[in-house]
mmCIF file of C-alpha atoms in Angstrom:
data_model
loop_
_atom_site.group_PDB
_atom_site.id
_atom_site.type_symbol
_atom_site.label_atom_id
_atom_site.label_comp_id
_atom_site.label_asym_id
_atom_site.label_seq_id
_atom_site.Cartn_x
_atom_site.Cartn_y
_atom_site.Cartn_z
ATOM 1 C CA MET R 12 45.544 108.456 154.756
ATOM 2 C CA ARG R 13 45.816 105.119 152.954
ATOM 3 C CA VAL R 14 49.087 103.334 152.227
ATOM 4 C CA VAL R 15 49.836 100.066 150.444
ATOM 5 C CA LEU R 16 52.983 98.088 151.309
ATOM 6 C CA SER R 17 54.115 95.295 148.998
ATOM 7 C CA ALA R 18 56.750 92.571 149.015
ATOM 8 C CA TRP R 19 57.320 89.066 147.716
ATOM 9 C CA GLY R 20 59.912 87.070 149.636
ATOM 10 C CA SER R 21 60.593 85.116 152.805
ATOM 11 C CA ARG R 22 59.579 86.027 156.344
ATOM 12 C CA GLY R 23 62.591 88.337 156.526
ATOM 13 C CA ASP R 24 60.969 90.442 153.794
ATOM 14 C CA ILE R 25 57.389 90.282 155.063
ATOM 15 C CA GLU R 26 57.732 90.829 158.821
ATOM 16 C CA PRO R 27 59.328 94.299 158.449
ATOM 17 C CA LEU R 28 56.401 95.357 156.245
ATOM 18 C CA VAL R 29 53.936 94.130 158.858
ATOM 19 C CA ALA R 30 55.877 96.120 161.472
ATOM 20 C CA LEU R 31 55.668 99.242 159.325
ATOM 21 C CA ALA R 32 51.959 98.692 158.642
ATOM 22 C CA ALA R 33 51.255 98.257 162.346
ATOM 23 C CA ARG R 34 53.037 101.516 163.139
ATOM 24 C CA LEU R 35 51.189 103.351 160.346
ATOM 25 C CA ARG R 36 47.895 102.164 161.776
ATOM 26 C CA GLU R 37 48.905 103.351 165.254
ATOM 27 C CA LEU R 38 49.495 106.773 163.704
ATOM 28 C CA GLY R 39 45.958 106.783 162.311
ATOM 29 C CA ALA R 40 46.608 105.709 158.732
ATOM 30 C CA GLN R 41 45.055 102.810 156.875
ATOM 31 C CA ALA R 42 47.769 100.371 155.820
ATOM 32 C CA ARG R 43 47.476 97.138 153.873
ATOM 33 C CA VAL R 44 50.211 94.621 153.118
ATOM 34 C CA CYS R 45 50.322 92.774 149.806
ATOM 35 C CA ALA R 46 52.414 89.640 150.316
ATOM 36 C CA PRO R 47 52.631 85.969 149.334
ATOM 37 C CA PRO R 48 49.710 83.781 150.444
ATOM 38 C CA ASP R 49 51.792 81.516 152.710
ATOM 39 C CA GLU R 50 49.836 80.637 155.855
ATOM 40 C CA GLU R 51 52.490 81.874 158.260
ATOM 41 C CA PHE R 52 52.452 85.345 156.689
ATOM 42 C CA ALA R 53 48.687 85.557 157.083
ATOM 43 C CA GLU R 54 49.052 84.512 160.731
ATOM 44 C CA LEU R 55 51.811 87.080 161.255
ATOM 45 C CA ALA R 56 49.676 89.878 159.828
ATOM 46 C CA ALA R 57 46.619 88.792 161.811
ATOM 47 C CA ARG R 58 48.632 88.802 165.046
ATOM 48 C CA ALA R 59 49.607 92.418 164.343
ATOM 49 C CA GLY R 60 46.068 93.402 163.313
ATOM 50 C CA VAL R 61 47.174 94.224 159.765
ATOM 51 C CA PRO R 62 45.108 93.333 156.664
ATOM 52 C CA LEU R 63 47.026 91.110 154.255
ATOM 53 C CA VAL R 64 46.172 90.820 150.577
ATOM 54 C CA PRO R 65 47.611 87.750 148.764
ATOM 55 C CA LEU R 66 50.053 88.629 145.988
ATOM 56 C CA GLY R 67 51.645 86.065 143.682
ATOM 57 C CA PRO R 68 52.402 82.432 144.467
ATOM 58 C CA LYS R 69 53.443 81.001 147.816
ATOM 59 C CA VAL R 70 57.117 81.391 148.677
ATOM 60 C CA ARG R 71 57.657 78.189 150.621
ATOM 61 C CA PRO R 72 57.355 75.780 147.657
ATOM 62 C CA VAL R 73 59.866 77.902 145.735
ATOM 63 C CA VAL R 74 62.604 77.934 148.391
ATOM 64 C CA SER R 75 61.925 74.662 150.183
ATOM 65 C CA GLY R 76 62.238 72.195 147.353
ATOM 66 C CA ALA R 77 64.797 69.443 147.057
ATOM 67 C CA ARG R 78 67.026 71.800 145.054
ATOM 68 C CA PRO R 79 67.469 75.573 144.726
ATOM 69 C CA PRO R 80 65.413 77.235 141.970
ATOM 70 C CA THR R 81 66.912 76.947 138.477
ATOM 71 C CA ALA R 82 67.392 79.767 135.979
ATOM 72 C CA GLN R 83 64.278 78.561 134.170
ATOM 73 C CA ASP R 84 62.341 78.741 137.447
ATOM 74 C CA ALA R 85 63.568 82.311 137.971
ATOM 75 C CA PHE R 86 62.461 83.478 134.520
ATOM 76 C CA ARG R 87 59.003 81.950 134.959
ATOM 77 C CA LEU R 88 58.648 83.469 138.428
ATOM 78 C CA ALA R 89 59.753 86.923 137.271
ATOM 79 C CA ALA R 90 57.005 87.119 134.649
ATOM 80 C CA GLU R 91 54.436 85.711 137.067
ATOM 81 C CA LEU R 92 55.280 88.290 139.730
ATOM 82 C CA VAL R 93 55.142 91.209 137.298
ATOM 83 C CA ALA R 94 51.660 90.121 136.258
ATOM 84 C CA ALA R 95 50.605 89.620 139.886
ATOM 85 C CA ARG R 96 51.737 93.112 140.870
ATOM 86 C CA PHE R 97 49.887 94.796 138.009
ATOM 87 C CA ASP R 98 46.757 92.813 138.848
ATOM 88 C CA THR R 99 46.767 92.969 142.652
ATOM 89 C CA LEU R 100 48.295 96.383 143.291
ATOM 90 C CA THR R 101 46.134 98.128 140.695
ATOM 91 C CA SER R 102 43.009 97.160 142.593
ATOM 92 C CA VAL R 103 44.378 97.504 146.130
ATOM 93 C CA ALA R 104 46.133 100.858 145.594
ATOM 94 C CA GLU R 105 43.174 102.556 143.875
ATOM 95 C CA GLY R 106 42.375 105.661 145.927
ATOM 96 C CA CYS R 107 45.477 105.286 148.113
ATOM 97 C CA ASP R 108 48.006 107.996 148.924
ATOM 98 C CA ALA R 109 51.304 106.089 148.543
ATOM 99 C CA LEU R 110 52.732 102.717 147.551
ATOM 100 C CA LEU R 111 55.912 101.234 149.035
ATOM 101 C CA ALA R 112 57.586 98.110 147.667
ATOM 102 C CA THR R 113 60.475 95.927 148.755
ATOM 103 C CA GLY R 114 61.561 92.273 148.705
ATOM 104 C CA LEU R 115 62.480 90.393 145.537
ATOM 105 C CA LEU R 116 62.922 93.079 142.844
ATOM 106 C CA PRO R 117 59.380 94.541 142.798
ATOM 107 C CA ALA R 118 59.079 95.200 139.068
ATOM 108 C CA GLY R 119 55.540 96.408 138.406
ATOM 109 C CA ALA R 120 54.937 98.301 141.641
ATOM 110 C CA ARG R 121 56.293 101.660 140.484
ATOM 111 C CA ASP R 122 54.342 101.309 137.265
ATOM 112 C CA VAL R 123 51.041 100.854 139.077
ATOM 113 C CA ALA R 124 51.814 103.924 141.194
ATOM 114 C CA GLU R 125 52.660 105.849 138.034
ATOM 115 C CA LYS R 126 49.347 104.931 136.430
ATOM 116 C CA LEU R 127 47.411 105.840 139.577
ATOM 117 C CA GLY R 128 49.340 109.090 140.055
ATOM 118 C CA ILE R 129 50.502 108.356 143.613
ATOM 119 C CA PRO R 130 53.981 108.459 145.202
ATOM 120 C CA TYR R 131 56.084 105.313 144.964
ATOM 121 C CA VAL R 132 58.830 104.437 147.448
ATOM 122 C CA PHE R 133 61.386 101.678 147.052
ATOM 123 C CA ALA R 134 62.695 100.238 150.311
ATOM 124 C CA CYS R 135 65.531 97.805 150.936
ATOM 125 C CA LEU R 136 66.503 95.775 153.988
ATOM 126 C CA GLN R 137 70.197 95.726 153.045
ATOM 127 C CA THR R 138 72.439 97.133 150.306
ATOM 128 C CA TYR R 139 72.959 93.807 148.535
ATOM 129 C CA GLY R 140 72.060 94.193 144.868
ATOM 130 C CA LEU R 141 72.305 97.994 144.844
ATOM 131 C CA PRO R 142 74.812 99.393 142.297
ATOM 132 C CA SER R 143 78.176 100.147 143.883
ATOM 133 C CA ARG R 144 81.690 101.203 143.001
ATOM 134 C CA HIS R 145 83.022 99.148 145.908
ATOM 135 C CA PHE R 146 81.686 95.615 145.493
ATOM 136 C CA PRO R 147 80.487 93.418 142.619
ATOM 137 C CA PRO R 148 76.866 92.433 142.001
ATOM 138 C CA GLY R 149 75.534 89.153 143.280
ATOM 139 C CA ALA R 150 74.590 86.246 141.095
ATOM 140 C CA ARG R 151 71.475 86.459 138.928
ATOM 141 C CA PRO R 152 70.147 84.106 136.271
ATOM 142 C CA GLY R 153 71.284 84.943 132.752
ATOM 143 C CA ARG R 154 74.382 85.306 130.618
ATOM 144 C CA ARG R 155 77.632 86.074 132.412
ATOM 145 C CA SER R 156 80.681 87.907 131.096
ATOM 146 C CA SER R 157 83.655 86.007 129.832
ATOM 147 C CA PRO R 158 87.022 86.842 131.451
ATOM 148 C CA GLU R 159 87.862 88.914 128.361
ATOM 149 C CA GLU R 160 84.769 91.063 128.825
ATOM 150 C CA ALA R 161 85.085 91.812 132.520
ATOM 151 C CA GLY R 162 87.948 91.238 134.869
ATOM 152 C CA PRO R 163 87.307 90.558 138.536
ATOM 153 C CA THR R 164 87.904 94.196 139.495
ATOM 154 C CA ASP R 165 86.046 95.872 136.607
ATOM 155 C CA LEU R 166 83.023 96.768 138.673
ATOM 156 C CA GLU R 167 81.469 99.175 136.192
ATOM 157 C CA VAL R 168 81.277 96.452 133.553
ATOM 158 C CA LEU R 169 79.941 93.937 136.045
ATOM 159 C CA TRP R 170 77.158 96.277 137.172
ATOM 160 C CA GLU R 171 76.265 97.047 133.556
ATOM 161 C CA GLU R 172 75.996 93.312 133.045
ATOM 162 C CA ASP R 173 73.802 93.064 136.120
ATOM 163 C CA ALA R 174 71.415 95.625 134.629
ATOM 164 C CA ARG R 175 71.234 93.561 131.441
ATOM 165 C CA ARG R 176 70.429 90.402 133.412
ATOM 166 C CA VAL R 177 67.646 92.212 135.270
ATOM 167 C CA ASN R 178 66.277 93.361 131.921
ATOM 168 C CA ALA R 179 66.393 89.803 130.604
ATOM 169 C CA LEU R 180 64.383 88.642 133.599
ATOM 170 C CA TYR R 181 61.764 91.378 133.758
ATOM 171 C CA ARG R 182 61.720 93.875 130.886
ATOM 172 C CA GLU R 183 59.612 92.021 128.327
ATOM 173 C CA ALA R 184 56.871 91.291 130.836
ATOM 174 C CA LEU R 185 57.096 94.733 132.434
ATOM 175 C CA ASN R 186 56.886 96.680 129.177
ATOM 176 C CA SER R 187 54.081 94.480 127.925
ATOM 177 C CA HIS R 188 51.992 95.334 130.969
ATOM 178 C CA ARG R 189 52.977 98.991 130.793
ATOM 179 C CA ALA R 190 51.836 99.172 127.175
ATOM 180 C CA ALA R 191 48.514 97.611 128.129
ATOM 181 C CA ILE R 192 47.798 100.537 130.502
ATOM 182 C CA GLY R 193 49.126 103.226 128.187
ATOM 183 C CA LEU R 194 52.603 103.755 129.658
ATOM 184 C CA PRO R 195 55.809 104.054 127.600
ATOM 185 C CA PRO R 196 58.482 101.319 127.772
ATOM 186 C CA VAL R 197 61.229 101.256 130.395
ATOM 187 C CA GLY R 198 64.884 101.003 129.403
ATOM 188 C CA SER R 199 66.650 99.849 132.591
ATOM 189 C CA VAL R 200 64.281 97.911 134.812
ATOM 190 C CA ARG R 201 66.723 97.854 137.712
ATOM 191 C CA ASP R 202 67.205 101.627 137.792
ATOM 192 C CA HIS R 203 63.486 102.180 137.236
ATOM 193 C CA VAL R 204 62.557 100.020 140.246
ATOM 194 C CA PHE R 205 65.262 101.345 142.573
ATOM 195 C CA THR R 206 64.752 105.040 141.717
ATOM 196 C CA GLY R 207 67.512 107.380 142.828
ATOM 197 C CA ARG R 208 66.368 107.565 146.431
ATOM 198 C CA ALA R 209 65.269 104.706 148.692
ATOM 199 C CA LEU R 210 64.531 103.867 152.304
ATOM 200 C CA LEU R 211 67.029 101.576 154.022
ATOM 201 C CA ALA R 212 65.345 99.542 156.753
ATOM 202 C CA ALA R 213 68.501 98.417 158.542
ATOM 203 C CA ASP R 214 70.210 99.418 161.749
ATOM 204 C CA PRO R 215 73.073 101.911 161.234
ATOM 205 C CA VAL R 216 75.339 100.070 163.688
ATOM 206 C CA LEU R 217 74.901 96.783 161.845
ATOM 207 C CA LEU R 218 74.883 98.314 158.374
ATOM 208 C CA PRO R 219 76.697 101.641 158.013
ATOM 209 C CA TRP R 220 75.824 102.200 154.359
ATOM 210 C CA LYS R 221 77.844 105.269 153.419
ATOM 211 C CA ASP R 222 79.673 104.699 150.110
ATOM 212 C CA LEU R 223 78.323 101.148 149.817
ATOM 213 C CA THR R 224 75.999 102.176 146.986
ATOM 214 C CA GLU R 225 75.569 104.996 144.508
ATOM 215 C CA LEU R 226 71.893 105.389 145.405
ATOM 216 C CA HIS R 227 70.839 107.967 147.953
ATOM 217 C CA LEU R 228 69.461 106.062 150.921
ATOM 218 C CA VAL R 229 67.439 107.372 153.837
ATOM 219 C CA GLN R 230 68.290 105.021 156.695
ATOM 220 C CA THR R 231 65.467 104.607 159.170
ATOM 221 C CA GLY R 232 66.700 101.724 161.286
ATOM 222 C CA ALA R 233 65.275 98.217 161.084
ATOM 223 C CA TRP R 234 61.494 97.788 161.070
ATOM 224 C CA ILE R 235 60.985 95.612 164.129
ATOM 225 C CA LEU R 236 57.625 94.076 165.012
ATOM 226 C CA PRO R 237 57.355 93.802 168.821
ATOM 227 C CA ASP R 238 56.561 90.254 169.936
ATOM 228 C CA GLU R 239 54.807 89.814 173.273
ATOM 229 C CA ARG R 240 53.980 86.110 172.925
ATOM 230 C CA PRO R 241 55.015 83.836 175.793
ATOM 231 C CA LEU R 242 57.366 80.983 175.010
ATOM 232 C CA PRO R 243 55.792 77.511 174.834
ATOM 233 C CA ALA R 244 55.705 75.687 178.165
ATOM 234 C CA GLU R 245 57.965 72.918 176.900
ATOM 235 C CA LEU R 246 60.580 75.457 175.836
ATOM 236 C CA GLU R 247 60.323 77.326 179.143
ATOM 237 C CA ALA R 248 60.898 74.074 181.014
ATOM 238 C CA PHE R 249 63.909 73.243 178.833
ATOM 239 C CA LEU R 250 65.456 76.671 179.403
ATOM 240 C CA ASP R 251 64.935 76.390 183.150
ATOM 241 C CA ALA R 252 66.420 72.900 183.335
ATOM 242 C CA GLY R 253 70.051 73.907 182.944
ATOM 243 C CA ALA R 254 72.579 76.436 181.700
ATOM 244 C CA PRO R 255 71.583 78.595 178.707
ATOM 245 C CA PRO R 256 71.539 76.486 175.538
ATOM 246 C CA VAL R 257 72.689 77.391 172.029
ATOM 247 C CA TYR R 258 70.007 78.214 169.474
ATOM 248 C CA VAL R 259 70.454 76.776 165.976
ATOM 249 C CA GLY R 260 68.185 77.837 163.104
ATOM 250 C CA PHE R 261 68.390 78.419 159.357
ATOM 251 C CA GLY R 262 65.101 80.155 158.702
ATOM 252 C CA SER R 263 63.396 79.761 155.359
ATOM 253 C CA ILE R 264 66.319 78.954 153.038
ATOM 254 C CA ALA R 265 65.588 75.244 153.099
ATOM 255 C CA SER R 266 66.869 74.276 149.665
ATOM 256 C CA TYR R 267 70.245 75.951 150.250
ATOM 257 C CA VAL R 268 71.348 74.577 153.622
ATOM 258 C CA PRO R 269 73.493 71.416 153.753
ATOM 259 C CA GLU R 270 71.457 68.246 154.231
ATOM 260 C CA ASP R 271 73.388 67.290 157.354
ATOM 261 C CA ILE R 272 73.311 70.719 158.992
ATOM 262 C CA ALA R 273 71.281 69.510 161.997
ATOM 263 C CA GLN R 274 73.696 66.664 162.745
ATOM 264 C CA VAL R 275 76.711 68.925 162.272
ATOM 265 C CA ALA R 276 75.295 71.713 164.430
ATOM 266 C CA VAL R 277 74.191 69.457 167.270
ATOM 267 C CA ALA R 278 77.609 67.774 167.344
ATOM 268 C CA ALA R 279 79.365 71.169 167.348
ATOM 269 C CA VAL R 280 77.248 72.486 170.214
ATOM 270 C CA ARG R 281 77.696 69.318 172.244
ATOM 271 C CA ALA R 282 81.453 69.589 171.735
ATOM 272 C CA GLN R 283 81.223 72.885 173.645
ATOM 273 C CA GLY R 284 79.323 71.223 176.479
ATOM 274 C CA ARG R 285 76.079 73.028 175.674
ATOM 275 C CA ARG R 286 72.480 72.010 175.119
ATOM 276 C CA VAL R 287 70.664 72.827 171.861
ATOM 277 C CA VAL R 288 67.418 74.554 170.894
ATOM 278 C CA LEU R 289 66.947 73.484 167.277
ATOM 279 C CA ALA R 290 64.550 75.551 165.160
ATOM 280 C CA ARG R 291 62.838 73.369 162.590
ATOM 281 C CA GLY R 292 62.392 76.177 160.067
ATOM 282 C CA TRP R 293 61.383 75.492 156.489
ATOM 283 C CA ALA R 294 64.161 72.920 156.206
ATOM 284 C CA GLY R 295 62.412 70.781 158.825
ATOM 285 C CA LEU R 296 65.501 70.362 161.001
ATOM 286 C CA ALA R 297 65.096 67.585 163.573
ATOM 287 C CA PRO R 298 67.099 66.206 166.518
ATOM 288 C CA VAL R 299 69.615 63.551 165.574
ATOM 289 C CA ASP R 300 68.692 61.291 168.498
ATOM 290 C CA GLY R 301 66.441 61.123 171.518
ATOM 291 C CA ALA R 302 68.847 62.733 173.963
ATOM 292 C CA ASP R 303 67.306 65.232 176.354
ATOM 293 C CA ASP R 304 69.960 67.896 175.646
ATOM 294 C CA CYS R 305 68.265 68.903 172.372
ATOM 295 C CA LEU R 306 64.803 70.407 171.920
ATOM 296 C CA ALA R 307 63.250 71.097 168.514
ATOM 297 C CA VAL R 308 60.892 74.093 168.285
ATOM 298 C CA GLY R 309 58.663 75.637 165.666
ATOM 299 C CA GLU R 310 58.031 79.345 165.138
ATOM 300 C CA VAL R 311 58.464 81.055 168.510
ATOM 301 C CA ASN R 312 59.142 84.501 169.942
ATOM 302 C CA GLN R 313 62.801 84.943 169.006
ATOM 303 C CA GLN R 314 63.010 88.309 170.714
ATOM 304 C CA GLU R 315 62.401 86.621 174.058
ATOM 305 C CA LEU R 316 64.227 83.386 173.321
ATOM 306 C CA PHE R 317 67.449 85.036 172.161
ATOM 307 C CA ARG R 318 67.744 86.888 175.488
ATOM 308 C CA ARG R 319 67.981 83.521 177.211
ATOM 309 C CA VAL R 320 70.451 81.573 175.084
ATOM 310 C CA ALA R 321 74.227 81.337 175.189
ATOM 311 C CA ALA R 322 74.588 81.987 171.451
ATOM 312 C CA VAL R 323 72.594 82.040 168.215
ATOM 313 C CA VAL R 324 73.840 79.929 165.283
ATOM 314 C CA HIS R 325 72.086 80.999 162.099
ATOM 315 C CA HIS R 326 72.286 81.647 158.365
ATOM 316 C CA GLY R 327 72.778 85.397 158.496
ATOM 317 C CA GLY R 328 69.426 86.765 157.413
ATOM 318 C CA ALA R 329 68.993 90.466 158.105
ATOM 319 C CA GLY R 330 66.099 89.859 160.487
ATOM 320 C CA THR R 331 67.749 87.137 162.546
ATOM 321 C CA THR R 332 71.006 89.093 162.745
ATOM 322 C CA THR R 333 69.179 92.177 163.998
ATOM 323 C CA THR R 334 67.040 90.254 166.493
ATOM 324 C CA ALA R 335 70.083 88.503 167.962
ATOM 325 C CA ALA R 336 72.031 91.773 168.120
ATOM 326 C CA LEU R 337 69.169 93.541 169.886
ATOM 327 C CA ALA R 338 68.938 90.678 172.391
ATOM 328 C CA GLY R 339 72.654 90.911 173.166
ATOM 329 C CA ALA R 340 73.204 87.284 172.137
ATOM 330 C CA PRO R 341 76.571 86.249 170.678
ATOM 331 C CA GLN R 342 76.156 85.012 167.112
ATOM 332 C CA VAL R 343 77.700 82.402 164.849
ATOM 333 C CA VAL R 344 76.778 83.065 161.232
ATOM 334 C CA VAL R 345 77.031 80.313 158.614
ATOM 335 C CA PRO R 346 76.169 82.313 155.470
ATOM 336 C CA GLN R 347 74.558 80.588 152.520
ATOM 337 C CA ILE R 348 73.376 83.074 149.874
ATOM 338 C CA ALA R 349 72.755 86.698 148.887
ATOM 339 C CA ASP R 350 73.407 89.264 151.643
ATOM 340 C CA GLN R 351 74.266 86.663 154.288
ATOM 341 C CA PRO R 352 78.076 86.841 153.802
ATOM 342 C CA TYR R 353 77.860 90.575 154.534
ATOM 343 C CA TRP R 354 76.038 90.009 157.824
ATOM 344 C CA ALA R 355 78.509 87.279 158.778
ATOM 345 C CA ALA R 356 81.451 89.595 158.171
ATOM 346 C CA ARG R 357 79.764 92.458 160.016
ATOM 347 C CA VAL R 358 79.032 90.308 163.083
ATOM 348 C CA ALA R 359 82.688 89.323 163.227
ATOM 349 C CA GLU R 360 83.879 92.888 162.619
ATOM 350 C CA LEU R 361 81.738 94.222 165.457
ATOM 351 C CA GLY R 362 83.051 91.525 167.791
ATOM 352 C CA ILE R 363 79.527 90.315 168.635
ATOM 353 C CA GLY R 364 80.130 86.829 167.282
ATOM 354 C CA SER R 365 81.939 84.750 164.707
ATOM 355 C CA ALA R 366 81.606 84.044 160.998
ATOM 356 C CA HIS R 367 82.026 80.551 159.611
ATOM 357 C CA ASP R 368 84.253 80.386 156.542
ATOM 358 C CA GLY R 369 81.904 79.078 153.896
ATOM 359 C CA PRO R 370 78.391 77.632 153.790
ATOM 360 C CA THR R 371 79.184 73.979 154.563
ATOM 361 C CA PRO R 372 80.546 73.491 158.081
ATOM 362 C CA THR R 373 81.857 70.345 159.658
ATOM 363 C CA ALA R 374 81.276 69.600 163.314
ATOM 364 C CA GLY R 375 84.883 70.607 163.979
ATOM 365 C CA SER R 376 84.839 73.863 162.029
ATOM 366 C CA LEU R 377 81.517 74.958 163.517
ATOM 367 C CA SER R 378 82.626 74.025 167.026
ATOM 368 C CA ALA R 379 85.711 76.194 166.603
ATOM 369 C CA VAL R 380 83.809 79.345 165.650
ATOM 370 C CA LEU R 381 81.197 78.631 168.314
ATOM 371 C CA GLU R 382 83.932 78.414 170.938
ATOM 372 C CA ALA R 383 85.047 81.926 169.997
ATOM 373 C CA ALA R 384 81.482 83.230 170.236
ATOM 374 C CA LEU R 385 80.987 81.727 173.693
ATOM 375 C CA THR R 386 83.814 83.675 175.325
ATOM 376 C CA PRO R 387 82.955 86.188 178.074
ATOM 377 C CA GLU R 388 84.524 88.928 175.953
ATOM 378 C CA THR R 389 82.151 88.273 173.051
ATOM 379 C CA ARG R 390 79.169 88.124 175.389
ATOM 380 C CA ALA R 391 80.135 91.473 176.922
ATOM 381 C CA ARG R 392 80.632 93.061 173.505
ATOM 382 C CA ALA R 393 77.279 91.722 172.282
ATOM 383 C CA ARG R 394 75.543 93.273 175.283
ATOM 384 C CA ASP R 395 77.274 96.611 174.704
ATOM 385 C CA VAL R 396 76.249 96.698 171.038
ATOM 386 C CA ALA R 397 72.678 95.708 171.933
ATOM 387 C CA GLY R 398 72.288 99.023 173.704
ATOM 388 C CA ALA R 399 73.139 100.884 170.500
ATOM 389 C CA ILE R 400 70.625 99.114 168.240
ATOM 390 C CA ARG R 401 67.720 101.369 167.261
ATOM 391 C CA THR R 402 64.175 100.199 167.915
ATOM 392 C CA ASP R 403 62.308 103.124 166.318
ATOM 393 C CA GLY R 404 62.929 102.307 162.659
ATOM 394 C CA ALA R 405 59.300 101.506 161.821
ATOM 395 C CA GLU R 406 58.154 104.745 163.458
ATOM 396 C CA VAL R 407 60.720 106.805 161.536
ATOM 397 C CA ALA R 408 59.715 105.168 158.245
ATOM 398 C CA ALA R 409 55.996 105.559 158.960
ATOM 399 C CA GLU R 410 56.355 109.270 159.619
ATOM 400 C CA LEU R 411 58.436 109.756 156.461
ATOM 401 C CA LEU R 412 55.895 107.858 154.406
ATOM 402 C CA LEU R 413 52.956 109.773 155.816
ATOM 403 C CA ASP R 414 54.764 113.056 155.206
ATOM 404 C CA LEU R 415 55.340 112.073 151.569
ATOM 405 C CA ALA R 416 51.731 110.961 151.146
ATOM 406 C CA GLY R 417 50.411 114.104 152.835
ATOM 407 C CA ARG R 418 52.435 116.330 150.554
ATOM 408 C CA GLY R 419 51.232 114.353 147.569
ATOM 409 C CA GLY R 420 54.850 113.811 146.636
ATOM 410 C CA PRO R 421 55.844 113.588 143.027
ATOM 411 C CA PRO R 422 53.591 111.247 141.023
ATOM 412 C CA VAL R 423 56.426 108.737 141.236
ATOM 413 C CA SER R 424 59.315 109.219 143.669
ATOM 414 C CA ALA R 425 62.589 109.950 141.914
#
């Protein structure tokens, strides 16, 4: 059995695919991951013993610039990624039994599967961006409605507009490539990519999806890649030198985080009488001074580290939220973009941490929400919820995928 898994996005998009590929290989299948050619993704795949095929441009230059990507950047990238999927996936998926795609809207993946006559599965790591009668779509590049065209509560109109913006981004390139391989044009790119049935790789405690979207989702639980790496000696020594510190990290959303976030976060943690483990991340966060109460670290085993900290201050990515929840660590979420406000609200709702109001904290505002997260009650609640987080999501998804591939499935999953 041969399966191809594809995504273009940050580590939060790629690591779950590597976890799924590793589980597929344990079950005897051949699994390959098509992902951006960033060095850290290649290292991640190699550590898990999973072959990685480069797809599209590197992600880090796109999200780690001095400014967030512009609309013009988005339109150029959309066409580039469609072309990359037709090129790379056509060769990699030849002779395979199924193709699964996730990450930034994977226009082109279903089309390759259609041409090759193999099942296609769309997977999502959250419900953000999926059509819903309960919440509006997120921001996309393209024309927006005027107030006369869509009021703030007219969700049907807003989601129709979202479909048009997706078409503006992808349809010309997609249909051009489809025509080149003898396939008819697609009307709604968004609906074509999503299909009517998708896998949801998120924990049901953290993301109870019922009624959040009109799609039919099969929720497997998060796809977690076990990490057995020891912590660096310097970090071990820092942890052993005093009371549990507070972890601060903002992952790979470098161009979105406030420029002074390191200074603000360190001041907020110190105001609570705690030491700081500062994750450099793609934003290159660095200590504000030479004091010995702050240690900067690179990419480390978060699964182990989060078990040993007093709290985790982060941006609210799905992966970081799940890792912290599984470790039983209280969280402070400072959401910046996309699905992050949802995770912030969910952390607060579950009582396993606090959500900062808005993406730009001050030392005072961050200290206040951190104080709430550091209470014994929050710590106890975080530990209780940790016991309810599923760890078998990758296994569930692998078995579903192999069952679909073994049955042959429909030529393209509907």
